[in-house]
Short mmCIF file of C-alpha atoms and ligand atoms in Angstrom, two decimals:
data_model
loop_
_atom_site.label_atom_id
_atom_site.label_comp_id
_atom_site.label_asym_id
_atom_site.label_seq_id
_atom_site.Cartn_x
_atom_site.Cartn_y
_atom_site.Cartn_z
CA UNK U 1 -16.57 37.54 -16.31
CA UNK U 2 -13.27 35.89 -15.17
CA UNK U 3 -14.00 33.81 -12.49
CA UNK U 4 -10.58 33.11 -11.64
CA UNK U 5 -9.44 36.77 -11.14
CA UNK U 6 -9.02 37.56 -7.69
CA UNK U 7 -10.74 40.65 -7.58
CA UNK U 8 -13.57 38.99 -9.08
CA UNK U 9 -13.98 36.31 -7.08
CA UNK U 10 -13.62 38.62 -4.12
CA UNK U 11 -16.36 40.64 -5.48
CA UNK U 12 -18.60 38.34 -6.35
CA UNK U 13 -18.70 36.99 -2.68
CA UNK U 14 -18.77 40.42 -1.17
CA UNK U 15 -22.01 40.78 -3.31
CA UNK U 16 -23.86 37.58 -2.48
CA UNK U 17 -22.19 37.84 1.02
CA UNK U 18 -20.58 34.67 0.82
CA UNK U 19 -17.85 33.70 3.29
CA UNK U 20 -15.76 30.14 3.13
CA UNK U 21 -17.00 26.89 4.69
CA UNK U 22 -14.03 25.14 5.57
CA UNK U 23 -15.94 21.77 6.70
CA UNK U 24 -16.98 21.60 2.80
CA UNK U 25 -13.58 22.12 1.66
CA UNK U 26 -13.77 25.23 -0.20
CA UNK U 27 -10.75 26.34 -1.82
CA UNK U 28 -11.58 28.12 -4.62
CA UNK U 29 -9.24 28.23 -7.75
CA UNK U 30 -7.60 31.51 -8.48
CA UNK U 31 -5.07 30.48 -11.02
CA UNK U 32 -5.94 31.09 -14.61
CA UNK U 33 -3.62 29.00 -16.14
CA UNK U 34 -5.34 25.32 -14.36
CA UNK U 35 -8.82 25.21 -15.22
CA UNK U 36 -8.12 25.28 -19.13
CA UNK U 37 -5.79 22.39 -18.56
CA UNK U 38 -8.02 20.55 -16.22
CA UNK U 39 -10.85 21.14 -19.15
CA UNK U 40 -8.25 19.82 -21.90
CA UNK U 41 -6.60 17.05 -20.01
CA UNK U 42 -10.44 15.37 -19.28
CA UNK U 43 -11.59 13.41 -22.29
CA UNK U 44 -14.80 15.45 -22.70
CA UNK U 45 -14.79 15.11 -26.12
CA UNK U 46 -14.65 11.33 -26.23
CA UNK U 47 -17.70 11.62 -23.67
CA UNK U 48 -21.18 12.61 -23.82
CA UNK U 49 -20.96 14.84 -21.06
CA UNK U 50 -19.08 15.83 -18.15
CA UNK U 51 -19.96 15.49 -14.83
CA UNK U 52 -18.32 17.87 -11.78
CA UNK U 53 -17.72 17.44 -8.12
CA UNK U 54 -18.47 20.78 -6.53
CA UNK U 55 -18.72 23.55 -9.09
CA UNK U 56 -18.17 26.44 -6.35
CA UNK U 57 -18.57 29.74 -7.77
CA UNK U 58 -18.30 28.10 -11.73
CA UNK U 59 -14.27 28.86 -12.42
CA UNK U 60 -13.63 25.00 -13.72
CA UNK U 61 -17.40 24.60 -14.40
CA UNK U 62 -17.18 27.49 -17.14
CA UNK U 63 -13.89 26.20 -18.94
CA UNK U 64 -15.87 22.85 -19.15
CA UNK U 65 -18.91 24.12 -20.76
CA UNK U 66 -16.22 25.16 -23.49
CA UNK U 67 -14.93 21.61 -24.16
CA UNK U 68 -18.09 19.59 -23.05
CA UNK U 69 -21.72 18.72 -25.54
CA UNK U 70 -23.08 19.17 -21.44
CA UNK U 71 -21.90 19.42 -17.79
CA UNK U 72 -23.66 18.44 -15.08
CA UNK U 73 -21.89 19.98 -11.33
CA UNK U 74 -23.34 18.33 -8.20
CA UNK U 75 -23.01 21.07 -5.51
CA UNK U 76 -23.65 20.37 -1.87
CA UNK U 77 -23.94 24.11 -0.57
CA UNK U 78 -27.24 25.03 -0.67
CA UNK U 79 -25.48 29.42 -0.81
CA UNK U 80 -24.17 28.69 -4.39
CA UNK U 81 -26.77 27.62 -6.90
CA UNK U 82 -27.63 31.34 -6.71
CA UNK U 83 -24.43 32.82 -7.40
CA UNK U 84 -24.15 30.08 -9.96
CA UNK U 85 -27.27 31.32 -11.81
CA UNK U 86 -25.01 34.16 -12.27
CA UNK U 87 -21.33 33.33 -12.84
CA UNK U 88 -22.70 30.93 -15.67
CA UNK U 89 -25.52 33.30 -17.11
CA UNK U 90 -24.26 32.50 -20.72
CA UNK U 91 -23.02 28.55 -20.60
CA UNK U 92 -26.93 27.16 -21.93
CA UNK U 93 -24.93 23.72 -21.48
CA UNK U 94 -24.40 23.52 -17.87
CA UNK U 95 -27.15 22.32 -15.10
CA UNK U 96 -26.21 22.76 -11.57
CA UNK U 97 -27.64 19.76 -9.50
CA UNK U 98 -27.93 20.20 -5.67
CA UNK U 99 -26.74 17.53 -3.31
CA UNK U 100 -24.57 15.56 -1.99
CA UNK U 101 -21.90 13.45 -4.07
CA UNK U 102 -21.84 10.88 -1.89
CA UNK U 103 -25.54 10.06 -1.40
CA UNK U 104 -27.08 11.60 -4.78
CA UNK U 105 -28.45 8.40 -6.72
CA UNK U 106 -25.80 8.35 -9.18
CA UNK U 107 -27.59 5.82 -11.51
CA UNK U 108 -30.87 7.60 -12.12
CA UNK U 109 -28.81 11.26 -12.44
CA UNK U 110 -26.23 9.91 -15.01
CA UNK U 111 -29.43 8.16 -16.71
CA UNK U 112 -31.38 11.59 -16.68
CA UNK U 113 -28.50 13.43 -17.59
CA UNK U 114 -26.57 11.08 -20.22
CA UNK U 115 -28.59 8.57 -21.26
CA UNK U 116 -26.21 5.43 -21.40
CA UNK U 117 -23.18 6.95 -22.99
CA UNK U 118 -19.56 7.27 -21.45
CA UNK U 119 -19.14 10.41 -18.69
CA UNK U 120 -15.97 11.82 -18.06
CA UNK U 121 -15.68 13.40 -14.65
CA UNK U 122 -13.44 16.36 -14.12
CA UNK U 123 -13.17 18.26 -10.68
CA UNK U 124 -11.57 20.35 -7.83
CA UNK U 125 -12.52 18.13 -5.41
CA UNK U 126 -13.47 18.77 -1.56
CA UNK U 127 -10.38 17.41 0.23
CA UNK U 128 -12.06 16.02 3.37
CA UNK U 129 -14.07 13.14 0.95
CA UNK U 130 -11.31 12.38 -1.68
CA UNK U 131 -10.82 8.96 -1.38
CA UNK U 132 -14.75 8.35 -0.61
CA UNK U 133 -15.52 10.05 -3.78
CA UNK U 134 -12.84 8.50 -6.07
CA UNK U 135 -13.91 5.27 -4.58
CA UNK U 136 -17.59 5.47 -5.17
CA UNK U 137 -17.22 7.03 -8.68
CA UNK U 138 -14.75 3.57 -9.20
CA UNK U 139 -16.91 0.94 -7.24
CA UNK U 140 -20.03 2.42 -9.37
CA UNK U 141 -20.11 0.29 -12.31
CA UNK U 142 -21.20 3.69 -14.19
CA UNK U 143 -19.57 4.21 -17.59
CA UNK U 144 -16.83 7.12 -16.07
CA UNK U 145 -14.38 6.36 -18.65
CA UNK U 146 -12.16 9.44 -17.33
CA UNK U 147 -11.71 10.85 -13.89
CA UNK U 148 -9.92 14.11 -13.93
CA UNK U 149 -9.36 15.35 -10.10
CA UNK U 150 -7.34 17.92 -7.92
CA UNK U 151 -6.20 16.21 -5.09
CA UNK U 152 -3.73 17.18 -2.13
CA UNK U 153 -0.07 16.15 -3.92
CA UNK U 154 0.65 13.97 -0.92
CA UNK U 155 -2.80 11.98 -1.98
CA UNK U 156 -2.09 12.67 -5.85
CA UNK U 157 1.77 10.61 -5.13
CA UNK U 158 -0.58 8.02 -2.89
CA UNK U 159 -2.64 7.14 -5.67
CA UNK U 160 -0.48 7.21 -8.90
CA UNK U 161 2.40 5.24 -6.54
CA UNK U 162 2.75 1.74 -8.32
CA UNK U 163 1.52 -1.14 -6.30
CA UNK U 164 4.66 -3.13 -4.99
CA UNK U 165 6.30 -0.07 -4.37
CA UNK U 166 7.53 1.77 -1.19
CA UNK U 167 4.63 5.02 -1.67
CA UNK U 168 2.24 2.72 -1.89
CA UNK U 169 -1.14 2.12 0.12
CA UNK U 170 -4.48 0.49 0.45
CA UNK U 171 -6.28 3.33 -2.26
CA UNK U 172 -3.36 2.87 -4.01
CA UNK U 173 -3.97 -1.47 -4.72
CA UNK U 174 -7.84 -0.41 -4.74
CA UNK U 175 -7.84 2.22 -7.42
CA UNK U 176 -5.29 0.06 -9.14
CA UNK U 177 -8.39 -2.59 -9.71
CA UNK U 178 -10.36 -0.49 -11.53
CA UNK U 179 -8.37 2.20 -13.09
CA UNK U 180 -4.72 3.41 -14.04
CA UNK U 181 -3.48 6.52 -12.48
CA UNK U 182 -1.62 9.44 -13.50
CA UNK U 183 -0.06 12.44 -12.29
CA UNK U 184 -0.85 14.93 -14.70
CA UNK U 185 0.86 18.55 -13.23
CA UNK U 186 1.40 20.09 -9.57
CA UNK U 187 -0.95 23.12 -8.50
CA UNK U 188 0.94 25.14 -5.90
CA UNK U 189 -1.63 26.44 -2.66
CA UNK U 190 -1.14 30.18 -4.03
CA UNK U 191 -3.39 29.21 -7.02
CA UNK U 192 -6.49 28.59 -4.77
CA UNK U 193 -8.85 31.41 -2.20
CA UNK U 194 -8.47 30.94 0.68
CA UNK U 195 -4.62 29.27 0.37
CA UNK U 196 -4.72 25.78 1.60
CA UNK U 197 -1.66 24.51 4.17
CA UNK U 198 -0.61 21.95 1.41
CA UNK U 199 0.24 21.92 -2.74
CA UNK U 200 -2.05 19.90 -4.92
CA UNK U 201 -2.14 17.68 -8.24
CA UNK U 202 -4.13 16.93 -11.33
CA UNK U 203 -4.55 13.37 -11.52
CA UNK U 204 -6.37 11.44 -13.95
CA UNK U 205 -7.80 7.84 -13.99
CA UNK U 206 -8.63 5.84 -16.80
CA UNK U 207 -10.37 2.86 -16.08
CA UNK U 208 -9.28 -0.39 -17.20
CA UNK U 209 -11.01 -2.53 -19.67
CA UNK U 210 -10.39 -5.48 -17.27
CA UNK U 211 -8.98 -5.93 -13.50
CA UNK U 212 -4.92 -6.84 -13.57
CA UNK U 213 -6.36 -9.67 -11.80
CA UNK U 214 -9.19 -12.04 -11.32
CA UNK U 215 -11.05 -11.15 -7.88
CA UNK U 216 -14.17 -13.71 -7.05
CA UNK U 217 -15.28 -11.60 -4.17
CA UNK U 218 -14.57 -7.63 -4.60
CA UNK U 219 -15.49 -6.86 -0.81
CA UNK U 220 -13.14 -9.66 0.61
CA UNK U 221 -10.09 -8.27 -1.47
CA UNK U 222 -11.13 -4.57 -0.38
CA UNK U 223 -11.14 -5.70 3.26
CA UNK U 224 -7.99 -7.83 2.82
CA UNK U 225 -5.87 -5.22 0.90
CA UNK U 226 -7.38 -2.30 3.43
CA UNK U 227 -6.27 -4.90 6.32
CA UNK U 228 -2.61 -5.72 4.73
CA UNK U 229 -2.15 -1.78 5.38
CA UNK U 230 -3.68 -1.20 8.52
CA UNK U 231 -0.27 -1.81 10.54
CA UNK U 232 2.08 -0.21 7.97
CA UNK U 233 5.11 -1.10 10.55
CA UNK U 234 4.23 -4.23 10.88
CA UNK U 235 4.57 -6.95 7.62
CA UNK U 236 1.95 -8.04 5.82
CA UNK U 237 1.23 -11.63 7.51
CA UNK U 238 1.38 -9.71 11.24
CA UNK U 239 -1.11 -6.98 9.78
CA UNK U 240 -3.35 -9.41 7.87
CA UNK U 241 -3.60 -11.59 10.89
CA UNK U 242 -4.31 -8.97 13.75
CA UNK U 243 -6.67 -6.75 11.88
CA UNK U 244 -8.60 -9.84 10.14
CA UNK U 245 -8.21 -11.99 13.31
CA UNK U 246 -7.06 -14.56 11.11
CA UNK U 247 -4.65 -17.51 12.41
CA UNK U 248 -1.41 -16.22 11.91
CA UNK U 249 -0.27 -19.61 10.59
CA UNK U 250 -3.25 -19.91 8.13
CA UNK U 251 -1.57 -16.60 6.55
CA UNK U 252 1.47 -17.54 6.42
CA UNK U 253 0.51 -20.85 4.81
CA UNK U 254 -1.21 -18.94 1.75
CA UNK U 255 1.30 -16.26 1.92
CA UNK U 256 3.98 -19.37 1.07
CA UNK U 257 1.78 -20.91 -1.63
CA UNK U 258 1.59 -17.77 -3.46
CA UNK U 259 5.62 -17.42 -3.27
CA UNK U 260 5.65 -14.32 -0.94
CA UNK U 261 8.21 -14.13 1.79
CA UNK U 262 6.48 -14.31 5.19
CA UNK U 263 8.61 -10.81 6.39
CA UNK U 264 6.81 -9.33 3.28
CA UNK U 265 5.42 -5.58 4.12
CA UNK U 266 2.36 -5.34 2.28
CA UNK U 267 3.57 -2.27 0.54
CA UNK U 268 5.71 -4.17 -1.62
CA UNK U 269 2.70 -6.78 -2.85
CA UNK U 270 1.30 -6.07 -6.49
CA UNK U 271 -2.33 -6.23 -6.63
CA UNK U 272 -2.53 -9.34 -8.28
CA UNK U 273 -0.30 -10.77 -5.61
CA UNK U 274 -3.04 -9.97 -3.23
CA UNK U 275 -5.70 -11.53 -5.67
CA UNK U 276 -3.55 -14.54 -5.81
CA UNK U 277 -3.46 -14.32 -1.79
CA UNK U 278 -7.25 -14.03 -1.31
CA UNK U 279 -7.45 -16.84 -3.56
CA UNK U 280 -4.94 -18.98 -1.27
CA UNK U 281 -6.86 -17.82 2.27
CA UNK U 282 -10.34 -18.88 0.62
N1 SAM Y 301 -14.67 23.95 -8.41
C1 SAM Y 301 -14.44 25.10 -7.58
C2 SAM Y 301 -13.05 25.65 -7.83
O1 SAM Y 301 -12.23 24.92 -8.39
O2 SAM Y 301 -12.81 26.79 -7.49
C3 SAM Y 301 -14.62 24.79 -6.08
C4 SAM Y 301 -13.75 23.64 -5.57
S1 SAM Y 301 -13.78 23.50 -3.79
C5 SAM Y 301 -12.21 22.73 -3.55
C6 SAM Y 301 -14.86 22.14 -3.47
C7 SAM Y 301 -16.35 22.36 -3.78
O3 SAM Y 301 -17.07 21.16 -3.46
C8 SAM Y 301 -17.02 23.45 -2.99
O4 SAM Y 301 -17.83 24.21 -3.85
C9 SAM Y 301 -17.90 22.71 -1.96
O5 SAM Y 301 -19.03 23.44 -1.54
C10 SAM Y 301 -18.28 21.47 -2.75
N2 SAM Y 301 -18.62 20.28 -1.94
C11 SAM Y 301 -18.15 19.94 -0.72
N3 SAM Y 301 -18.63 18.77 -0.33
C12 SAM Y 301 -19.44 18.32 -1.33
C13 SAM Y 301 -20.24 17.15 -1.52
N4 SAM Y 301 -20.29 16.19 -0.59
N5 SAM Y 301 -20.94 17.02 -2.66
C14 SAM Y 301 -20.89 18.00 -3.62
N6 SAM Y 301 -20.15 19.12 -3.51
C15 SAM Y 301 -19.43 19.29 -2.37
#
């Protein structure tokens, strides 16, 4: 069955009389040539296993079960497990997992699942929780050597930006702790069902061995780099000080002692610059 035929797809939902949630993000892919790649580009075989984000009607989860010992897809819509049971009748290797990404208790599932070895992660992810779901995969402390995603391209350029450069943001200095990013190819919004308004990307992130930086307190440099962004107009020591409610001169004090220039915009800061900065407000 090619689950990334059109006319297969379409009849596939006729038959289970499926129809599109768009509060779950579903944008099925229709492409041929992207799964394959996506399956390639993930690292399964330097993993024990590979986990998915949202399987949908199996088109990436099937290409995985190619490449991967196991996968293990974590699908919130209770409609699909069913279809599912069909689309992936002859991958043995594959268990579909109900739930929710974000509050499944990733610990005890990657334990069941993998035991303690490394997981890559490879997915078509639900647009509305990108940065939630990259974020909790990072912030885990689970071995996810590799995260392969689809994201929108305007998020995909977000996140691969370097820090201390002009497309840079908050996820951009946050992901940059933990992993390093890369663009791996475009995906243009003809290759998914139903079309989305905007083009997407492959990324991939490997995460680092160790931080670029030293960070005592993870939350406080989350809520200082998240607060350095908050008033993108404004520069760093103006945004810092009226979204922290710290004393502006107190910023500009550490902002001095770690050699920054007080009209600094915060886009320009590397993220060891704002370790160094945390360091100087503590
Ligand atoms: N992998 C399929 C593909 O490439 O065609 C479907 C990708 S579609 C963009 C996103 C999928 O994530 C949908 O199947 C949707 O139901 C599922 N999903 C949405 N929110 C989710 C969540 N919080 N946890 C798990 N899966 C979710």
């Amino acid at each position: 069955m090619e689950l990334s035929d059109y006319s297969v797809v379409r009849s596939i939902l006729t038959k289970h009389g499926f129809t599109f949630s768009k509060a779950l993000g579903q944008n099925f892919l229709i492409d041929p040539t992207v799964c394959p790649r996506m399956a390639e580009a993930c690292g399964a075989e330097n993993a024990v296993g590979v986990l998915e984000i949202g399987p949908g009607i199996g088109v990436l989860t099937k290409e995985l079960s190619q490449v991967a010992k196991k996968v293990v897809a974590v699908e919130l819509d209770t409609r699909l497990p069913e279809v599912l049971a069909e689309t992936l009748a002859d991958c043995g290797n594959v268990t579909i997992v109900p739930g929710d990404i974000l509050a499944l208790d990733l610990p005890t599932l990657l334990q069941e699942q993998f035991g303690d070895g490394p997981v890559a992660v490879c997915a078509n992810l639900p647009y509305y929780i990108t940065s939630p779901v990259i974020m909790r995969l990072l912030e885990s402390d689970l071995p996810f050597e590799t995260i392969t995603v689809m994201v929108q391209k305007e998020v995909a350029d977000r996140l691969c930006a370097a820090p201390g450069t002009k497309a840079a943001g908050a996820i951009t200095v946050c992901v940059d702790y933990y992993a390093k990013a890369q663009q791996l190819f475009s995906v243009p919004k003809s290759a998914f069902l139903p079309s989305p308004k905007v083009d997407s990307a492959v990324i991939r992130l490997k995460k680092r061995a160790a931080p670029p930086a030293a960070v005592k307190d993870k939350a406080a440099f989350f809520r200082l780099v998240k607060a350095a962004f908050a008033q993108r107009r404004k520069t760093a020591l103006n945004s810092i000080s009226n979204t922290l409610g710290t004393d502006k001169a107190k910023v500009a004090a550490a902002l001095e002692t770690c050699g920054i220039a007080p009209d600094a915009r915060s886009e320009t800061l590397t993220t060891a610059q704002f370790a160094a900065l945390l360091d100087a407000l503590s």
